[in-house]
Short mmCIF file of C-alpha atoms in Angstrom, two decimals:
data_model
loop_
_atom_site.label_atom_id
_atom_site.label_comp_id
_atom_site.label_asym_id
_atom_site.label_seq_id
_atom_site.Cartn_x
_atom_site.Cartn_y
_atom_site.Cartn_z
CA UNK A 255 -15.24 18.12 3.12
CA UNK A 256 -12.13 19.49 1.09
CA UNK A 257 -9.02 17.58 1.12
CA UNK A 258 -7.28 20.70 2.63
CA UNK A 259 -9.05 19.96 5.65
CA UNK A 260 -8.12 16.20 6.96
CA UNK A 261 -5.18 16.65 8.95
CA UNK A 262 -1.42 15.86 9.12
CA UNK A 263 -1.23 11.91 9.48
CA UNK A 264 -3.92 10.97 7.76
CA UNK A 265 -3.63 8.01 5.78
CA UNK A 266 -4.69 7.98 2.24
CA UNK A 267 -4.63 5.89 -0.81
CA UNK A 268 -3.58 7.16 -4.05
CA UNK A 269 -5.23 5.66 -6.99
CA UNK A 270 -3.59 5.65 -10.13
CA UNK A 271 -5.85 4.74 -13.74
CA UNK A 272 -4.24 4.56 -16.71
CA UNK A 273 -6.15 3.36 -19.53
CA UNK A 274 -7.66 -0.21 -18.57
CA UNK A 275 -5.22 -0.67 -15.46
CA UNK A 276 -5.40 0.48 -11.83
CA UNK A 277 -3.02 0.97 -9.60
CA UNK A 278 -3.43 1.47 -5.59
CA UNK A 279 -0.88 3.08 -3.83
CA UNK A 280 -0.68 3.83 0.10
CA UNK A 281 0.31 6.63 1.53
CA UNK A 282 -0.88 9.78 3.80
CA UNK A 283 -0.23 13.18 5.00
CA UNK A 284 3.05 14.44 5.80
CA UNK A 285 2.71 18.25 6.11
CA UNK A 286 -0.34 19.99 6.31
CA UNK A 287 0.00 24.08 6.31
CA UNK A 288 -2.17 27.59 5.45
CA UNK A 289 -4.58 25.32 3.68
CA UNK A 290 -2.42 23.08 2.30
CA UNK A 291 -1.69 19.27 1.79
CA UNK A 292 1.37 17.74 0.78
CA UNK A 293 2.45 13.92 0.59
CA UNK A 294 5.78 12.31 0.64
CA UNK A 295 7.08 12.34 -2.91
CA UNK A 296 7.78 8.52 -4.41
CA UNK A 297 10.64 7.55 -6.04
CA UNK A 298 11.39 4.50 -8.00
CA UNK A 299 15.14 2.90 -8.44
CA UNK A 300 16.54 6.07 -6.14
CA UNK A 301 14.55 9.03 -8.24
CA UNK A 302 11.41 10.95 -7.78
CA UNK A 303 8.75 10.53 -10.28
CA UNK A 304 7.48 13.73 -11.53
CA UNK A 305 3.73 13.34 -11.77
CA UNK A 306 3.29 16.69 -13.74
CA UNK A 307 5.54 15.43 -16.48
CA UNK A 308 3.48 15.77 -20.14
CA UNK A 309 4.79 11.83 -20.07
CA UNK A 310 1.76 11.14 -17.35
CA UNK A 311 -0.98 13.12 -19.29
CA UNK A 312 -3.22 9.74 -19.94
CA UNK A 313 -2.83 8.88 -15.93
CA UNK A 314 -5.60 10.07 -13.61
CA UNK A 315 -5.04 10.34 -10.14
CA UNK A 316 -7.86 9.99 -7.44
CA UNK A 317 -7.15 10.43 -3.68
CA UNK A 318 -9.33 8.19 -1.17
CA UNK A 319 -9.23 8.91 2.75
CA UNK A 320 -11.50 8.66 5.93
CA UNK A 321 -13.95 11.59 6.84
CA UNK A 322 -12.64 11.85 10.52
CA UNK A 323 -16.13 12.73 11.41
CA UNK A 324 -17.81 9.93 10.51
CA UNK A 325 -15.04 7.54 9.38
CA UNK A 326 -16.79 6.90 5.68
CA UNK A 327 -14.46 6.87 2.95
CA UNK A 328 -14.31 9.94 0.23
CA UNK A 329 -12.79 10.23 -2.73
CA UNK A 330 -11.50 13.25 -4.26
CA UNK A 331 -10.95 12.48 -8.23
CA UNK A 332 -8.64 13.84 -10.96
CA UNK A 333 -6.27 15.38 -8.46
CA UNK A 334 -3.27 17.06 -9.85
CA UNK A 335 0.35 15.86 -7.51
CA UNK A 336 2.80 18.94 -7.55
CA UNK A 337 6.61 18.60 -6.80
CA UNK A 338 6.92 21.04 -4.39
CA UNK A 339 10.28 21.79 -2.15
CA UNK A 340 9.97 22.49 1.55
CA UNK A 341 12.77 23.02 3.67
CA UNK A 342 15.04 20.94 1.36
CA UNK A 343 12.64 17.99 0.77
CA UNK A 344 10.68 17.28 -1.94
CA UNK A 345 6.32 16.54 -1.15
CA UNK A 346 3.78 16.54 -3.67
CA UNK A 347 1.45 19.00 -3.02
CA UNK A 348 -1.97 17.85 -3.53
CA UNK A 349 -4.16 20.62 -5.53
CA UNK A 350 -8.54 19.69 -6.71
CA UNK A 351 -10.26 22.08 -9.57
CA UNK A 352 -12.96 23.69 -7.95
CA UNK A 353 -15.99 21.65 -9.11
CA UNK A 354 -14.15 18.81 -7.63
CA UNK A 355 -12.94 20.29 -4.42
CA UNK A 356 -15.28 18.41 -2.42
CA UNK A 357 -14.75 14.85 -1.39
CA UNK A 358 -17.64 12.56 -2.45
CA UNK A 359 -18.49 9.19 0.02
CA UNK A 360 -18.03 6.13 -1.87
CA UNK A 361 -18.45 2.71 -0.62
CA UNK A 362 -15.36 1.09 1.58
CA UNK A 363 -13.55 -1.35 -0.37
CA UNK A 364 -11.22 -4.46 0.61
CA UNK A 365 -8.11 -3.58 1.99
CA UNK A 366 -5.71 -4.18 -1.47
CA UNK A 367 -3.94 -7.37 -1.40
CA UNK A 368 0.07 -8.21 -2.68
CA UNK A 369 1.20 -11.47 -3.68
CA UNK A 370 4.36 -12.48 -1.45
CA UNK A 371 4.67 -16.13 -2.64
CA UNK A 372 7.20 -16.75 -0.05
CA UNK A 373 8.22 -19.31 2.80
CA UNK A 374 6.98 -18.94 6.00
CA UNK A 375 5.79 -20.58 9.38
CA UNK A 376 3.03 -21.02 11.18
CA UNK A 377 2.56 -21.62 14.41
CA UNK A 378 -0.53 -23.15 16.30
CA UNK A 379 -0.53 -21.99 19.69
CA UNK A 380 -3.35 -24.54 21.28
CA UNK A 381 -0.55 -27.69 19.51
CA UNK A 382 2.67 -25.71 20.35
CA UNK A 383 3.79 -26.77 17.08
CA UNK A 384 5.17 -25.17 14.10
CA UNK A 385 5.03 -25.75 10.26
CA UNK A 386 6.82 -24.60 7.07
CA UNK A 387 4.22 -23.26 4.79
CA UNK A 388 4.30 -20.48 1.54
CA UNK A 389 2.68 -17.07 2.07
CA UNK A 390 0.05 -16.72 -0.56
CA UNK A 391 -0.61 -12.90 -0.34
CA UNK A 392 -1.00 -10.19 3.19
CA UNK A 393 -2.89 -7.42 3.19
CA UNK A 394 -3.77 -4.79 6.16
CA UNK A 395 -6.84 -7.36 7.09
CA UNK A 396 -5.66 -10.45 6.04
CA UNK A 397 -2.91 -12.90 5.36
CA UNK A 398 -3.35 -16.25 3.24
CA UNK A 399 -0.64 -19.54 3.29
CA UNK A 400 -0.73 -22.73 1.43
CA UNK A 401 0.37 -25.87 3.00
CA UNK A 402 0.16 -29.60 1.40
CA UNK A 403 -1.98 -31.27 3.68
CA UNK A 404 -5.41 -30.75 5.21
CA UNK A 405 -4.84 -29.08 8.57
CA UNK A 406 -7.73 -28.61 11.55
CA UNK A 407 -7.06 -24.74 11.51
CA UNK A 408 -10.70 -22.55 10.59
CA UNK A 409 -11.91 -21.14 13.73
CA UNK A 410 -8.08 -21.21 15.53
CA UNK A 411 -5.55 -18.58 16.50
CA UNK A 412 -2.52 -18.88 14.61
CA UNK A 413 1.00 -16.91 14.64
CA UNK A 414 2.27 -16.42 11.10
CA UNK A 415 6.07 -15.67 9.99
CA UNK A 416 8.10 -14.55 6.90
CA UNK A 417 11.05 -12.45 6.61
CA UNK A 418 11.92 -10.38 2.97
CA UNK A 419 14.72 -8.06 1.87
CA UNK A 420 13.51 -4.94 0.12
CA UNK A 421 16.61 -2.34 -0.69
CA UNK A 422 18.20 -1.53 2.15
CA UNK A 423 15.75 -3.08 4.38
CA UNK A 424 15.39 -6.41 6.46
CA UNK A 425 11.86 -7.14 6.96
CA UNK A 426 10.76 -9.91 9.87
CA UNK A 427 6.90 -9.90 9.57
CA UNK A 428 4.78 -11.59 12.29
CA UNK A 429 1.22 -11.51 12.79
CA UNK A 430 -1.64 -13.35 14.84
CA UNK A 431 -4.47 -14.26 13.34
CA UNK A 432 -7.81 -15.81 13.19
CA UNK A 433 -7.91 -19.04 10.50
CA UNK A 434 -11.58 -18.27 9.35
CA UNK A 435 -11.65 -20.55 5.51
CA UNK A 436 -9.91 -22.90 3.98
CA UNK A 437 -9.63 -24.30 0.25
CA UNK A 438 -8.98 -27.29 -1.40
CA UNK A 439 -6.46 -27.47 -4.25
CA UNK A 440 -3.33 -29.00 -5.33
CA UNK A 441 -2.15 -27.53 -1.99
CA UNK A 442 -4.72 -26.10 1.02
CA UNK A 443 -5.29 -22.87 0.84
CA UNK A 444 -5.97 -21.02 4.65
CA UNK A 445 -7.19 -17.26 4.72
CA UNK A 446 -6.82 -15.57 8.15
CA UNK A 447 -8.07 -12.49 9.79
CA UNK A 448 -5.17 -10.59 11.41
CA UNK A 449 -6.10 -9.30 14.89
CA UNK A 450 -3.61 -6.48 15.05
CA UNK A 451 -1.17 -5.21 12.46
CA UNK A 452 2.03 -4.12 13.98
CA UNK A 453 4.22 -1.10 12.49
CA UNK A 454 6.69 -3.51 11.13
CA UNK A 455 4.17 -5.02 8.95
CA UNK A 456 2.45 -2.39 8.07
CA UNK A 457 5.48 -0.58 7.17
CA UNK A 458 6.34 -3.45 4.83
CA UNK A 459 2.66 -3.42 3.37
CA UNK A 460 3.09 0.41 2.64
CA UNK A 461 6.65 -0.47 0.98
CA UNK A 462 6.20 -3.24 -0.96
CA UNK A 463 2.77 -2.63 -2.71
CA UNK A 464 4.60 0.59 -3.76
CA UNK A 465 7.63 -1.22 -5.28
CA UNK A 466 5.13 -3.49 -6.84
CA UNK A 467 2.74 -0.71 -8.63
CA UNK A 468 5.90 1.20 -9.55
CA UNK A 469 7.50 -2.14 -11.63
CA UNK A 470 4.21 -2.56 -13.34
CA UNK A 471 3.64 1.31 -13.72
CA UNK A 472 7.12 0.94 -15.52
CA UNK A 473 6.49 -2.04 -17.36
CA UNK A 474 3.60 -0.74 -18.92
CA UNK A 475 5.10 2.46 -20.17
CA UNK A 476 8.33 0.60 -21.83
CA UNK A 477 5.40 -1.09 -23.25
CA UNK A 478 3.82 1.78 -25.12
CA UNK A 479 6.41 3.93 -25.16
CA UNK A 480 9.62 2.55 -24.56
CA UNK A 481 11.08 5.15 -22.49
CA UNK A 482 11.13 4.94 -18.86
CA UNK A 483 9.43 6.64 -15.87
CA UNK A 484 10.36 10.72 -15.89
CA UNK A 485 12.05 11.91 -12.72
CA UNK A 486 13.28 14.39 -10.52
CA UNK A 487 15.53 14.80 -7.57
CA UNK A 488 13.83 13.43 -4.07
CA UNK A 489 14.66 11.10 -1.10
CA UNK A 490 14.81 7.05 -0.70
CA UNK A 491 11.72 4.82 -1.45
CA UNK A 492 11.87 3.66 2.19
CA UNK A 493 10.81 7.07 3.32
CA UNK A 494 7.57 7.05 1.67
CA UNK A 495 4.97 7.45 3.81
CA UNK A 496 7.11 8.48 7.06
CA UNK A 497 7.39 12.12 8.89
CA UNK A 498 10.34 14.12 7.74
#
């Protein structure tokens, strides 16, 4: 199927490879109109990057997304992200050449996961006890926490809490989930399955993987080049990702 075709709401990852790195970055469809596809515009430290700019030309930009028919993933690669302004906002509008118009099915990967490295709490419903612990990384399927000593948790539900500023925002995160491994180190390390992922947290995911791949997107260019990312006018980084 042709990109033009999923519909507005779809979520999407945008995949961004620039020489021997890879970035990942979540996002989906905002507007969707006479056979076209726009996303929300990102912006990094209050300005929209300008993906067009001759400063991205070694950057190659691949789209994945669910078939809503059969819910495999396809990837549409070497996409080209236009600034485009509609009714005073700025989207990118999402254009393939011709031979790669149509989306190819590629095998589904694991859901992409950020380091929080952060204190937390769990809580162990069946004990009705709580526990400090540090959140070792979250993802859409999964969350992971460290704690000193050996605790009887792989096969139990647990609750699991941490709370981060990003801008503007105030983020409480809390998730169930299923304790399904654990590792020994110089502190235990428990991996989880989350059960449900509520809007808070997933709103979080979408936000701070973003600010993350932007920093290191930035980095790496003061790196080579020394300049920093090109922009363009736009809207807030926290309204990536939502409906205008």
């Amino acid at each position: 199927m042709k990109i033009q075709e999923l519909e507005q709401g779809t979520e999407l990852s945008l995949e961004i490879v620039w020489g021997e790195s890879t970035y990942e970055i979540p996002s989906k469809i905002v507007l969707s109109m006479a056979g076209r596809v726009f996303v929300q515009s990102f912006t990094y430290k209050g300005k929209t990057l300008d993906l067009t700019n001759p400063s991205f030309s070694g950057m190659v930009f691949n789209i994945y997304a669910p078939n809503p028919k059969t819910g495999k993933r396809l990837v549409w690669r070497s996409v080209t992200l236009e600034m485009r302004e509609v009714k005073e906002k700025i989207y990118y509008e999402i254009k393939t050449s011709t031979f790669r118009a149509e989306g190819q099915e590629v095998e589904r990967r694991d859901a992409f996961r950020i380091k929080i490295n952060l204190p937390g709490a769990v809580v162990i419903p069946d004990e009705g006890r709580e526990i400090d612990v540090i959140i070792y990384d979250f993802s859409r399927e999964g969350i992971a926490f460290t704690y000193p000593k050996d605790l009887k948790l792989v096969g139990g539900l647990v609750k699991v809490y941490f709370q981060e500023q990003l801008r503007d925002h105030f983020f409480e995160i809390k998730v169930t989930a299923r304790c399904v491994r654990k590792k020994a180190g110089d502190r235990y390390l428990y991996g989880c399955h989350i059960r449900t992922l509520e809007r808070e947290a997933a709103i979080y995911l979408n936000q701070k993987t973003l600010e993350m791949q932007m920093e290191a997107i930035d980095a790496q260019r003061r790196a080579t080049s020394g300049g920093t990312l090109p922009m363009g006018p736009g809207t807030n980084l926290f309204n990536i990702g939502k409906m205008p």
